Amino acid sequence: MGKLLLTGVDGNLGKQAAAYLLDLVNKDQVIFCGYDPSSLKQYEEQGIDTHVTNFNKLDGLAEAFAGADKIALISMPFVGIKRQKAHKNVVDAAKAAGVKQIIYTSLVNATDETNPSVEKIDHAYTENYIKSVGLDYIFLRNSQYAEAMITNYFTYVKTDGVLKNSQGDGKMAYISRTDCAKAVAHALATHDYHEAILNINGPELLTISEFVAVGNEVTGHNISYQEITDEENYLIFDAMGVPRTTDGIFKEDSEAPFSSEGMVTFAQAIRLGKMDQFTDDFVKLTGQQPMTVKYMFEHSDDFQVGERHSKDN
């Protein structure tokens, strides 16, 4: 039997997925890949097979993937043609290396052409390309990370107390990034899913007003929500120094380590009801219940969005 290969172990999601995977399988069954050699050192010291990989280049990837039956491709953090090419390189190398199945971290409602999120374009491309080359797959279509909005909540605690964005009354089943990492690990370890699309979402559909109300109940703060237009949303991020696209320059320690184009079109998609997928796929995959927004607010220090780790944009 071949090994289970996990990419992106130098990122927030991948590092958590690696820890969960090592709880599920023996370390001699795994291969860990990342672009940052220093992030692999702790695994090398445990005797784990590791490879430094740069998905922007096809050279050497098939060799790094050799011996793997399954690969978990954690989607790259930049958006656009560059990400599509990087993902294509991974898929092509996996095919050449004889990999049998790819697990891919996608986005809810990724292939809906009416979904305005710019993020979903690359996810739809990658899903379709994986299918086109004939590989078995598990697509983990993640809901929005709750960490992003918990961090956002506390940003407004420190300012005027009015959380502003353009998602209106749209609903989202917010999921912890930690639970998304758990889903990746279980998808790698399982043999039960083939050509499967799983929606990885939290235990409840919430509007952003309801999300804020949970935060207020737990923390004692009195944050309110104000709906603004998409263009006003862009201007807020501009004032924070957030780049409009992932080709821009990201500030260190930013409380919004994403591009504003990604965030604003995501908010638009939520407002239009394009992101309100709600299933028990996470429970079926992991055998566990996803964490609630209330729990994450109660342990908010552990559920912040964190730093941006990408060095390839």
Short mmCIF file of C-alpha atoms in Angstrom, two decimals:
data_model
loop_
_atom_site.label_atom_id
_atom_site.label_comp_id
_atom_site.label_asym_id
_atom_site.label_seq_id
_atom_site.Cartn_x
_atom_site.Cartn_y
_atom_site.Cartn_z
CA MET A 1 0.00 0.00 0.00
CA GLY A 2 1.27 3.47 -0.91
CA LYS A 3 1.71 6.41 1.41
CA LEU A 4 -0.53 9.36 2.27
CA LEU A 5 0.94 12.67 1.14
CA LEU A 6 -0.02 16.01 2.65
CA THR A 7 0.97 19.30 1.03
CA GLY A 8 1.21 22.72 2.62
CA VAL A 9 2.38 21.62 6.06
CA ASP A 10 4.06 25.01 6.42
CA GLY A 11 0.67 26.78 6.37
CA ASN A 12 -2.00 27.24 9.03
CA LEU A 13 -4.34 24.57 7.70
CA GLY A 14 -1.66 22.10 6.64
CA LYS A 15 0.20 22.19 9.93
CA GLN A 16 -3.00 21.36 11.82
CA ALA A 17 -3.89 18.64 9.31
CA ALA A 18 -0.45 17.08 9.79
CA ALA A 19 -0.98 16.82 13.54
CA TYR A 20 -4.39 15.19 13.09
CA LEU A 21 -3.06 12.78 10.46
CA LEU A 22 -0.29 11.58 12.79
CA ASP A 23 -2.99 10.72 15.33
CA LEU A 24 -4.77 8.58 12.74
CA VAL A 25 -1.93 6.70 11.03
CA ASN A 26 1.65 5.67 11.68
CA LYS A 27 4.34 8.16 10.73
CA ASP A 28 5.88 5.70 8.27
CA GLN A 29 2.67 5.92 6.22
CA VAL A 30 2.94 9.65 5.48
CA ILE A 31 4.86 12.08 3.31
CA PHE A 32 4.82 15.80 4.15
CA CYS A 33 5.56 18.54 1.62
CA GLY A 34 6.10 22.28 1.97
CA TYR A 35 8.00 25.11 0.30
CA ASP A 36 9.74 26.21 3.53
CA PRO A 37 12.55 23.79 4.51
CA SER A 38 12.56 25.00 8.11
CA SER A 39 8.93 23.97 8.55
CA LEU A 40 9.80 20.39 7.60
CA LYS A 41 12.62 20.00 10.12
CA GLN A 42 10.39 18.91 13.01
CA TYR A 43 8.97 16.11 10.86
CA GLU A 44 12.37 15.03 9.56
CA GLU A 45 13.53 14.68 13.16
CA GLN A 46 10.68 12.23 13.72
CA GLY A 47 11.83 10.14 10.77
CA ILE A 48 8.97 11.27 8.52
CA ASP A 49 9.51 11.38 4.76
CA THR A 50 9.54 15.07 3.71
CA HIS A 51 10.09 16.99 0.49
CA VAL A 52 10.57 20.68 -0.27
CA THR A 53 8.15 21.52 -3.08
CA ASN A 54 7.34 24.59 -5.13
CA PHE A 55 4.11 24.07 -7.03
CA ASN A 56 4.86 26.94 -9.38
CA LYS A 57 7.33 24.57 -11.07
CA LEU A 58 6.53 21.11 -12.37
CA ASP A 59 10.15 19.95 -12.17
CA GLY A 60 10.75 17.51 -9.33
CA LEU A 61 7.14 17.20 -8.20
CA ALA A 62 6.53 13.70 -9.58
CA GLU A 63 9.69 12.54 -7.81
CA ALA A 64 8.47 14.10 -4.55
CA PHE A 65 5.11 12.37 -4.94
CA ALA A 66 6.59 8.95 -5.75
CA GLY A 67 5.24 6.21 -3.51
CA ALA A 68 2.05 8.06 -2.58
CA ASP A 69 -1.37 6.49 -3.15
CA LYS A 70 -3.27 9.58 -2.02
CA ILE A 71 -2.41 13.27 -2.02
CA ALA A 72 -4.12 16.07 -0.15
CA LEU A 73 -3.71 19.28 -2.14
CA ILE A 74 -4.35 22.24 0.12
CA SER A 75 -5.30 25.06 -2.22
CA MET A 76 -2.69 27.76 -2.68
CA PRO A 77 -3.30 31.15 -1.02
CA PHE A 78 -2.99 33.31 -4.12
CA VAL A 79 -5.84 33.83 -6.57
CA GLY A 80 -5.97 33.71 -10.35
CA ILE A 81 -4.09 32.10 -13.23
CA LYS A 82 -1.00 31.55 -11.08
CA ARG A 83 -2.96 29.39 -8.65
CA GLN A 84 -4.58 27.46 -11.48
CA LYS A 85 -1.17 26.71 -12.99
CA ALA A 86 0.23 25.64 -9.62
CA HIS A 87 -2.69 23.30 -9.00
CA LYS A 88 -2.38 21.91 -12.54
CA ASN A 89 1.28 21.15 -11.84
CA VAL A 90 0.32 19.17 -8.74
CA VAL A 91 -2.36 17.21 -10.58
CA ASP A 92 -0.08 16.46 -13.53
CA ALA A 93 2.72 15.33 -11.22
CA ALA A 94 0.33 13.18 -9.20
CA LYS A 95 -0.88 11.50 -12.36
CA ALA A 96 2.71 10.89 -13.52
CA ALA A 97 3.67 9.48 -10.11
CA GLY A 98 0.85 6.96 -10.13
CA VAL A 99 -1.20 8.57 -7.39
CA LYS A 100 -4.67 7.07 -7.21
CA GLN A 101 -6.69 9.78 -5.41
CA ILE A 102 -6.49 13.53 -4.77
CA ILE A 103 -8.14 15.25 -1.82
CA TYR A 104 -8.60 18.93 -2.66
CA THR A 105 -9.64 21.76 -0.33
CA SER A 106 -12.22 23.64 -2.35
CA LEU A 107 -15.03 26.08 -1.57
CA VAL A 108 -18.75 25.64 -1.02
CA ASN A 109 -20.74 26.04 -4.22
CA ALA A 110 -17.52 26.20 -6.22
CA THR A 111 -18.94 25.21 -9.59
CA ASP A 112 -22.04 27.44 -9.54
CA GLU A 113 -21.52 29.90 -12.39
CA THR A 114 -23.79 32.42 -10.65
CA ASN A 115 -21.56 32.49 -7.57
CA PRO A 116 -19.75 35.87 -7.77
CA SER A 117 -16.80 34.88 -5.54
CA VAL A 118 -13.52 35.26 -7.42
CA GLU A 119 -12.12 32.55 -5.16
CA LYS A 120 -14.44 29.94 -6.62
CA ILE A 121 -13.08 30.36 -10.16
CA ASP A 122 -9.79 28.66 -9.31
CA HIS A 123 -11.54 26.00 -7.25
CA ALA A 124 -13.91 25.15 -10.10
CA TYR A 125 -10.96 24.99 -12.50
CA THR A 126 -9.03 22.64 -10.21
CA GLU A 127 -11.99 20.35 -9.54
CA ASN A 128 -12.71 20.08 -13.25
CA TYR A 129 -9.07 19.46 -14.13
CA ILE A 130 -8.75 16.66 -11.57
CA LYS A 131 -11.82 15.02 -13.11
CA SER A 132 -10.50 15.49 -16.65
CA VAL A 133 -7.28 13.54 -16.02
CA GLY A 134 -9.22 10.59 -14.63
CA LEU A 135 -8.04 10.63 -11.01
CA ASP A 136 -10.27 9.56 -8.15
CA TYR A 137 -11.03 12.48 -5.84
CA ILE A 138 -12.54 13.84 -2.66
CA PHE A 139 -13.41 17.53 -2.92
CA LEU A 140 -13.70 19.14 0.50
CA ARG A 141 -15.80 22.23 -0.14
CA ASN A 142 -15.11 24.33 2.93
CA SER A 143 -17.39 27.01 4.32
CA GLN A 144 -15.87 30.28 5.51
CA TYR A 145 -13.35 30.01 8.32
CA ALA A 146 -14.91 31.29 11.53
CA GLU A 147 -11.44 32.49 12.56
CA ALA A 148 -11.56 35.21 9.91
CA MET A 149 -14.75 36.70 11.34
CA ILE A 150 -13.72 36.24 14.99
CA THR A 151 -10.58 38.22 14.27
CA ASN A 152 -12.73 40.76 12.41
CA TYR A 153 -15.09 41.01 15.41
CA PHE A 154 -12.23 41.96 17.74
CA THR A 155 -10.94 44.48 15.20
CA TYR A 156 -14.16 46.43 15.73
CA VAL A 157 -13.97 45.94 19.52
CA LYS A 158 -10.79 48.02 19.29
CA THR A 159 -12.34 50.66 17.01
CA ASP A 160 -15.87 52.07 16.77
CA GLY A 161 -17.85 48.96 17.78
CA VAL A 162 -19.66 48.67 14.44
CA LEU A 163 -18.71 45.70 12.28
CA LYS A 164 -19.22 46.70 8.67
CA ASN A 165 -19.33 44.57 5.56
CA SER A 166 -21.54 43.88 2.56
CA GLN A 167 -22.83 40.36 3.27
CA GLY A 168 -26.15 41.62 4.62
CA ASP A 169 -28.57 38.95 5.82
CA GLY A 170 -26.97 36.09 3.89
CA LYS A 171 -26.21 32.96 5.86
CA MET A 172 -23.04 30.92 6.27
CA ALA A 173 -22.37 27.75 8.29
CA TYR A 174 -19.08 29.04 9.69
CA ILE A 175 -16.49 26.29 10.21
CA SER A 176 -13.30 26.35 12.22
CA ARG A 177 -10.10 26.06 10.22
CA THR A 178 -9.15 23.46 12.83
CA ASP A 179 -12.13 21.35 11.81
CA CYS A 180 -11.26 21.81 8.14
CA ALA A 181 -7.80 20.44 8.97
CA LYS A 182 -9.43 17.50 10.73
CA ALA A 183 -11.48 16.83 7.59
CA VAL A 184 -8.31 16.78 5.45
CA ALA A 185 -6.67 14.24 7.76
CA HIS A 186 -9.70 11.97 7.83
CA ALA A 187 -10.13 12.21 4.05
CA LEU A 188 -6.54 11.05 3.62
CA ALA A 189 -6.92 8.19 6.09
CA THR A 190 -10.29 6.85 4.90
CA HIS A 191 -10.98 4.32 2.15
CA ASP A 192 -14.72 4.97 2.12
CA TYR A 193 -15.02 7.85 -0.36
CA HIS A 194 -14.53 7.82 -4.12
CA GLU A 195 -15.38 10.60 -6.58
CA ALA A 196 -16.96 12.39 -3.65
CA ILE A 197 -17.92 16.01 -3.04
CA LEU A 198 -18.26 16.86 0.66
CA ASN A 199 -19.44 20.18 2.09
CA ILE A 200 -17.37 20.89 5.18
CA ASN A 201 -19.49 23.28 7.18
CA GLY A 202 -20.22 24.20 10.77
CA PRO A 203 -23.19 23.10 12.90
CA GLU A 204 -25.42 26.12 12.30
CA LEU A 205 -26.33 28.61 9.61
CA LEU A 206 -25.84 32.18 10.83
CA THR A 207 -26.19 35.67 9.44
CA ILE A 208 -23.33 37.98 10.36
CA SER A 209 -25.70 39.77 12.79
CA GLU A 210 -26.32 36.45 14.53
CA PHE A 211 -22.59 35.72 14.53
CA VAL A 212 -21.94 39.09 16.20
CA ALA A 213 -24.70 38.43 18.74
CA VAL A 214 -22.97 35.19 19.78
CA GLY A 215 -19.74 37.12 20.22
CA ASN A 216 -21.49 39.74 22.34
CA GLU A 217 -23.12 37.09 24.52
CA VAL A 218 -19.80 35.38 25.21
CA THR A 219 -17.51 38.40 25.55
CA GLY A 220 -19.80 41.01 27.03
CA HIS A 221 -18.98 43.49 24.29
CA ASN A 222 -21.71 45.36 22.42
CA ILE A 223 -20.68 45.17 18.78
CA SER A 224 -23.35 45.93 16.19
CA TYR A 225 -23.51 45.12 12.50
CA GLN A 226 -23.94 47.65 9.70
CA GLU A 227 -24.48 46.58 6.11
CA ILE A 228 -22.54 48.63 3.58
CA THR A 229 -22.12 48.47 -0.19
CA ASP A 230 -19.45 46.42 -1.90
CA GLU A 231 -17.60 49.57 -2.90
CA GLU A 232 -17.69 50.91 0.66
CA ASN A 233 -16.33 47.54 1.77
CA TYR A 234 -13.41 47.93 -0.63
CA LEU A 235 -12.66 51.38 0.77
CA ILE A 236 -12.48 50.03 4.33
CA PHE A 237 -9.92 47.45 3.27
CA ASP A 238 -8.03 50.08 1.27
CA ALA A 239 -7.74 52.17 4.44
CA MET A 240 -6.37 49.11 6.29
CA GLY A 241 -3.67 48.67 3.65
CA VAL A 242 -5.17 45.42 2.35
CA PRO A 243 -4.22 44.76 -1.29
CA ARG A 244 -7.10 44.38 -3.73
CA THR A 245 -5.61 41.22 -5.26
CA THR A 246 -3.12 38.61 -4.11
CA ASP A 247 -0.55 40.15 -6.44
CA GLY A 248 -0.33 43.06 -4.00
CA ILE A 249 1.83 43.57 -0.94
CA PHE A 250 0.54 42.16 2.35
CA LYS A 251 1.33 43.92 5.60
CA GLU A 252 2.90 41.88 8.37
CA ASP A 253 0.53 41.06 11.25
CA SER A 254 -2.49 42.19 9.23
CA GLU A 255 -5.85 41.37 10.80
CA ALA A 256 -7.12 40.73 7.25
CA PRO A 257 -4.38 38.67 5.53
CA PHE A 258 -6.41 38.16 2.36
CA SER A 259 -7.04 40.22 -0.76
CA SER A 260 -10.00 42.59 -0.61
CA GLU A 261 -11.27 41.35 -3.97
CA GLY A 262 -11.53 37.88 -2.47
CA MET A 263 -13.24 39.11 0.70
CA VAL A 264 -15.69 41.52 -0.93
CA THR A 265 -16.85 39.11 -3.63
CA PHE A 266 -17.16 36.44 -0.94
CA ALA A 267 -19.38 38.78 1.07
CA GLN A 268 -21.42 39.42 -2.07
CA ALA A 269 -21.84 35.67 -2.57
CA ILE A 270 -23.04 35.27 1.03
CA ARG A 271 -25.49 38.17 0.59
CA LEU A 272 -26.93 36.53 -2.51
CA GLY A 273 -27.44 33.20 -0.75
CA LYS A 274 -24.72 31.41 -2.73
CA MET A 275 -22.80 30.11 0.29
CA ASP A 276 -25.48 28.72 2.58
CA GLN A 277 -24.67 25.03 2.06
CA PHE A 278 -25.54 23.01 5.15
CA THR A 279 -24.90 19.29 5.47
CA ASP A 280 -23.69 16.67 7.94
CA ASP A 281 -20.80 15.66 5.65
CA PHE A 282 -18.22 16.64 8.29
CA VAL A 283 -19.86 14.39 10.88
CA LYS A 284 -20.04 11.47 8.46
CA LEU A 285 -16.38 11.89 7.46
CA THR A 286 -14.84 12.40 10.91
CA GLY A 287 -17.38 10.84 13.28
CA GLN A 288 -17.25 14.08 15.29
CA GLN A 289 -19.33 17.22 15.65
CA PRO A 290 -17.88 20.49 14.32
CA MET A 291 -17.17 23.23 16.82
CA THR A 292 -19.77 25.93 17.37
CA VAL A 293 -19.16 29.64 16.97
CA LYS A 294 -19.97 30.01 20.66
CA TYR A 295 -17.22 27.57 21.62
CA MET A 296 -14.73 29.41 19.42
CA PHE A 297 -15.60 32.76 21.00
CA GLU A 298 -15.22 31.17 24.43
CA HIS A 299 -11.69 30.16 23.41
CA SER A 300 -11.06 33.08 21.08
CA ASP A 301 -7.29 33.25 21.64
CA ASP A 302 -7.08 29.87 19.90
CA PHE A 303 -9.28 30.89 16.98
CA GLN A 304 -7.66 33.91 15.37
CA VAL A 305 -6.91 34.05 11.66
CA GLY A 306 -3.13 34.21 12.19
CA GLU A 307 -0.35 35.17 9.83
CA ARG A 308 -0.16 34.75 6.09
CA HIS A 309 2.49 32.12 5.31
CA SER A 310 2.66 32.26 1.53
CA LYS A 311 6.03 33.30 0.12
CA ASP A 312 5.25 32.55 -3.50
CA ASN A 313 3.37 35.67 -4.48
#
